[in-house]
Short mmCIF file of C-alpha atoms in Angstrom, two decimals:
data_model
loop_
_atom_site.label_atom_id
_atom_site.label_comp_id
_atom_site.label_asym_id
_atom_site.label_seq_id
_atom_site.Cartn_x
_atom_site.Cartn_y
_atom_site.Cartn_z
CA UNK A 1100 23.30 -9.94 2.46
CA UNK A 1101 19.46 -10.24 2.53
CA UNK A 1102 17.75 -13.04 4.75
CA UNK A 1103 14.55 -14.52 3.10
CA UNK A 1104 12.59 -16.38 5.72
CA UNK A 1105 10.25 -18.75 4.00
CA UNK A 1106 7.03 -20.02 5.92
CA UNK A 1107 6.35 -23.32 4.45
CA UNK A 1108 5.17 -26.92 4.52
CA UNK A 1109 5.97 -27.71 0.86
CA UNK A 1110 9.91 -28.38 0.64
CA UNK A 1111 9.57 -28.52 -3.34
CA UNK A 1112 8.06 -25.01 -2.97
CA UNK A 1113 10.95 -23.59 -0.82
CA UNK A 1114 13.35 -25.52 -3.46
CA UNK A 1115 11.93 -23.78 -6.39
CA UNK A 1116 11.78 -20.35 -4.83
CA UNK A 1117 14.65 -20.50 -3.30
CA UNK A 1118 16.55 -21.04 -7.39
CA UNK A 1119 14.43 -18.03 -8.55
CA UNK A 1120 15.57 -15.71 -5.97
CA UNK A 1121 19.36 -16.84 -5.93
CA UNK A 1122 18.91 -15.43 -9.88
CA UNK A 1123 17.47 -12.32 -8.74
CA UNK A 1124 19.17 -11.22 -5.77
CA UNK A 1125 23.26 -11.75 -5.01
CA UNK A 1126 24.13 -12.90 -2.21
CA UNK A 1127 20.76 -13.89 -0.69
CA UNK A 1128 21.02 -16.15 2.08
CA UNK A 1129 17.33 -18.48 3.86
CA UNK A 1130 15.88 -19.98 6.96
CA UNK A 1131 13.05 -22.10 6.21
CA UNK A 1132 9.89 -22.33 9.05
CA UNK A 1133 7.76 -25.47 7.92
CA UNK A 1134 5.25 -25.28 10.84
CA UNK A 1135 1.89 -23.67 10.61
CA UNK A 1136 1.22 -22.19 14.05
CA UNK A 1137 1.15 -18.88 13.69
CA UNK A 1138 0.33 -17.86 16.89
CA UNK A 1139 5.10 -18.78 17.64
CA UNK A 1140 6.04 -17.40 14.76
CA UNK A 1141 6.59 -13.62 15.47
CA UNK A 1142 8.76 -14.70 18.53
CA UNK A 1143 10.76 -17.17 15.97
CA UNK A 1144 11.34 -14.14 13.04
CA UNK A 1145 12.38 -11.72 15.65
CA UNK A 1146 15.59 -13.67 16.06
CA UNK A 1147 16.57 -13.93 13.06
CA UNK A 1148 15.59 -10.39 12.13
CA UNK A 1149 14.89 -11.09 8.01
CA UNK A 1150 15.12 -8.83 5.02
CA UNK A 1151 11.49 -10.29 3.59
CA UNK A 1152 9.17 -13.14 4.84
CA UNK A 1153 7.40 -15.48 2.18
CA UNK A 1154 4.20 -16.89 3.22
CA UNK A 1155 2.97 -20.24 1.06
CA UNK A 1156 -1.01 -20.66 1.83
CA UNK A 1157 -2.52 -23.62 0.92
CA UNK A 1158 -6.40 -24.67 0.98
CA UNK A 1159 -5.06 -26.86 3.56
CA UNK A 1160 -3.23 -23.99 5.62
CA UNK A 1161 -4.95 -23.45 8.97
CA UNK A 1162 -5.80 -19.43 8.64
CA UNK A 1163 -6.14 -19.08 12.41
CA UNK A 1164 -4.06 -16.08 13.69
CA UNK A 1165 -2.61 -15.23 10.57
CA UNK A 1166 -3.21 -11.83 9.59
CA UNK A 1167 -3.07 -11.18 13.33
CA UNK A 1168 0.73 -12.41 13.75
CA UNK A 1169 1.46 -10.60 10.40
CA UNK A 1170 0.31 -7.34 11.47
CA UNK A 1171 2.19 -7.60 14.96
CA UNK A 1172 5.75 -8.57 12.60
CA UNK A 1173 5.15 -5.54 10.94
CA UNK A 1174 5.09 -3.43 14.35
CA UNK A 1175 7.93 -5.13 15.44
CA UNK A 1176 9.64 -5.15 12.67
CA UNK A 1177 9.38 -2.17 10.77
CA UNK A 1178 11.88 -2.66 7.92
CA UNK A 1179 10.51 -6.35 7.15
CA UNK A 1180 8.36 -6.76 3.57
CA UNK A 1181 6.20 -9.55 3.78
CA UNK A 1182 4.99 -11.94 0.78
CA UNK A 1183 1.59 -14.13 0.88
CA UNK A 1184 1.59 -16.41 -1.58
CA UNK A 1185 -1.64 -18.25 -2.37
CA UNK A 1186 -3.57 -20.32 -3.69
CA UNK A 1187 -7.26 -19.73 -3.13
CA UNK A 1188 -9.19 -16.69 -2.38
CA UNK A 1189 -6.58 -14.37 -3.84
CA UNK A 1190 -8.61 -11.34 -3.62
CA UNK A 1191 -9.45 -11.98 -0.13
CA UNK A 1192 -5.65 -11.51 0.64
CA UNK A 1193 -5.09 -8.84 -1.57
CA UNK A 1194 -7.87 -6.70 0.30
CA UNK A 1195 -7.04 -7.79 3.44
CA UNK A 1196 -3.12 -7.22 2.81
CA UNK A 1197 -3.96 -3.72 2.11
CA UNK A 1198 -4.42 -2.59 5.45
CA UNK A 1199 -0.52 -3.59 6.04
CA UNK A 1200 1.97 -1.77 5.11
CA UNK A 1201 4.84 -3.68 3.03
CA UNK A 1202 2.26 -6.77 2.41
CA UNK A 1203 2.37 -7.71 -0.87
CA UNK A 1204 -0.25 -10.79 -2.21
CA UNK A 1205 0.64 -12.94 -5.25
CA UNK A 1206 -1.61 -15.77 -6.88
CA UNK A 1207 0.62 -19.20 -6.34
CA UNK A 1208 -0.16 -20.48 -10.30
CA UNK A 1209 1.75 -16.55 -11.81
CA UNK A 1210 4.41 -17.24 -9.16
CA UNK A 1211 6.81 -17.35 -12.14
CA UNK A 1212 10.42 -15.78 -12.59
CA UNK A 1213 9.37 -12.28 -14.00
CA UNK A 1214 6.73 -11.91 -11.12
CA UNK A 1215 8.85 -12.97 -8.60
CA UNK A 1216 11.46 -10.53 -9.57
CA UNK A 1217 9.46 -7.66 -9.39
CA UNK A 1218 8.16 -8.40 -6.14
CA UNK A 1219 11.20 -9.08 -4.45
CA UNK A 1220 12.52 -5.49 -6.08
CA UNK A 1221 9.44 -3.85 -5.01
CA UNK A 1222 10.31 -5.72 -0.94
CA UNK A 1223 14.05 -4.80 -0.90
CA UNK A 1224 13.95 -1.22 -2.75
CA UNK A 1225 11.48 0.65 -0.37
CA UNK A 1226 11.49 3.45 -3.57
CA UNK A 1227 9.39 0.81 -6.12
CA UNK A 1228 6.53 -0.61 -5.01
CA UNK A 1229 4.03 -3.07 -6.97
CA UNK A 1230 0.75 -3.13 -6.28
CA UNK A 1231 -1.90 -5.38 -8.54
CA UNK A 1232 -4.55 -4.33 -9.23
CA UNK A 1233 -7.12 -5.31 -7.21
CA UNK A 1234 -10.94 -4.64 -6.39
CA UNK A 1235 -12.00 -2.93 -3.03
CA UNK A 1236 -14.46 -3.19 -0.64
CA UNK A 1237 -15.97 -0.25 0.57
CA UNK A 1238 -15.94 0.70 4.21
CA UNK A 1239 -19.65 -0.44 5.40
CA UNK A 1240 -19.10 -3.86 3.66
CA UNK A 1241 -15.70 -4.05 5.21
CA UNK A 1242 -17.44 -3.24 8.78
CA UNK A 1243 -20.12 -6.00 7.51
CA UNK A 1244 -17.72 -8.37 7.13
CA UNK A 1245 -15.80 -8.15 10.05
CA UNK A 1246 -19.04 -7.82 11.97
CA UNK A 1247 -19.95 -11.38 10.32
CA UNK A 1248 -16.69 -12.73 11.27
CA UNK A 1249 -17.35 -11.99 15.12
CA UNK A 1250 -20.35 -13.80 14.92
CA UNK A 1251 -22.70 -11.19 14.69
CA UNK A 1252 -26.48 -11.85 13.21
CA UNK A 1253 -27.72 -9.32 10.15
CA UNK A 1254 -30.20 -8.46 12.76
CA UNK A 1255 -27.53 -7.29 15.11
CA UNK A 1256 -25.41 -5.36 12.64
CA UNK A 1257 -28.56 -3.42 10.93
CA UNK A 1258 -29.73 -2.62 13.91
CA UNK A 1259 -25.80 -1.36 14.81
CA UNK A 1260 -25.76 0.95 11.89
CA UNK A 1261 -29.30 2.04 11.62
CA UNK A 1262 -30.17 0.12 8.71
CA UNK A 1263 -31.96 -2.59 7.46
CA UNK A 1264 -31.59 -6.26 7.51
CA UNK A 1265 -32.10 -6.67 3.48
CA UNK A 1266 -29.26 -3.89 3.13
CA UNK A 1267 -27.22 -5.84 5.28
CA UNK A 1268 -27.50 -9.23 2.92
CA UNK A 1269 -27.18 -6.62 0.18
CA UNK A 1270 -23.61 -5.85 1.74
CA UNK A 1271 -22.49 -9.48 2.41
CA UNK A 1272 -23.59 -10.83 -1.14
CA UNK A 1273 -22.20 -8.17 -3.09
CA UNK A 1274 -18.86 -8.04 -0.81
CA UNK A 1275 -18.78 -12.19 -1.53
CA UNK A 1276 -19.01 -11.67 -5.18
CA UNK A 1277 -15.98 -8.97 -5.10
CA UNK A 1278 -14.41 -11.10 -3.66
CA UNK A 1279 -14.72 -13.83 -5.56
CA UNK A 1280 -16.32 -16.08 -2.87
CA UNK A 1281 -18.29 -18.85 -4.35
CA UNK A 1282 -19.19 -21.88 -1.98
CA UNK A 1283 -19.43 -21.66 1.74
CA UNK A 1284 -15.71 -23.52 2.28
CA UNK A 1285 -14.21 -20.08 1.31
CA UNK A 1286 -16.85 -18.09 3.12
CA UNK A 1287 -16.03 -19.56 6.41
CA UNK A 1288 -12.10 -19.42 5.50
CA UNK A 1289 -12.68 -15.82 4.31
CA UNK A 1290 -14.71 -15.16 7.46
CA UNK A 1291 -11.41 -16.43 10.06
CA UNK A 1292 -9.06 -14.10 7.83
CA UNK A 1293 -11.54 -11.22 8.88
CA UNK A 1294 -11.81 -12.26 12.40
CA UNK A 1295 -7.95 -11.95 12.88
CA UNK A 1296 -7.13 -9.00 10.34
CA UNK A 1297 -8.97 -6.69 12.34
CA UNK A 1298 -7.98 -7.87 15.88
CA UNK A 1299 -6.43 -5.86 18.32
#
């Protein structure tokens, strides 16, 4: 008997999910987490020990500690899939969510029946898998990023990797248009997902 744990503040949201996995999976049983501190919830999962985790982001969501808390479930937790469900800045997740094994990323308005199903398939059958299709950074503008999100100056980082200051721009504006980053509300919210997906 699988245990979805769903991590979110919306109860017509856990409703509604809740429907479309009861017709995809027998048996399935939930515990719902509607607080947004992520910095408790890897102690909270732990005891209940889940099948798959479904995260609900909204532009609201505080992103603080998030990818960080993720990425120390997955240690602990080895067998656990985990599902982000978003949103805003959904190839910010999806490149991000790469780095994690048994992340998957799905945009909140084609959360529909079909989707859903294939996803959970692809978390509870570790044979499938589904991954969307999704554009990637390279490695220096991934370094860039993160280098931005630590609060390092173009200055700093071009004179880090021996290049120049222009190049370094070069990096962030065509990483931000990848990305599909538009206004500086989802720079800064894109710059605390980088700041805790690559912490140690």
């Amino acid at each position: 008997m699988p245990l979805f744990y769903i991590v979110s503040q919306d109860k017509y949201f856990i409703k509604g999910l809740e429907e479309k996995i009861k017709l995809t999976v027998n048996g399935a049983s939930f515990v719902h987490h509607y607080a947004n501190d992520w910095e408790h919830l890897e102690k909270i999962v732990r005891l209940d020990d889940p099948a798959v985790i479904i995260y609900q982001l909204r532009r609201h969501t505080p992103l603080n500690g998030f990818f960080f808390q993720i990425r120390r479930i997955k240690r602990r937790l080895r067998a656990v899939r985990q599902l982000v469900i978003t949103d805003e800045m959904i190839t910010s997740y999806q490149t991000l969510g790469e780095n994690i094994p048994g992340c998957y990323v799905m945009d909140y308005k084609h959360a529909n029946l079909s989707t859903v199903s294939q996803l959970l398939q692809a978390c509870l059958e570790p044979k499938l898998s589904f991954t969307p299709k999704q554009p990637a950074l390279s490695y220096i503008q991934h370094r860039v990023l993160n280098a931005l999100a630590i609060g390092m100056s173009a200055k700093k980082i071009a004179a880090y990797y021996g290049l120049s200051p222009k190049t370094i721009y070069t990096h962030k504006y065509n990483s931000l248009n990848t990305l599909g980053i538009n206004n500086n509300y989802e720079y800064y919210r894109m710059l605390t997902l980088y700041r805790d997906a690559f912490r140690d």
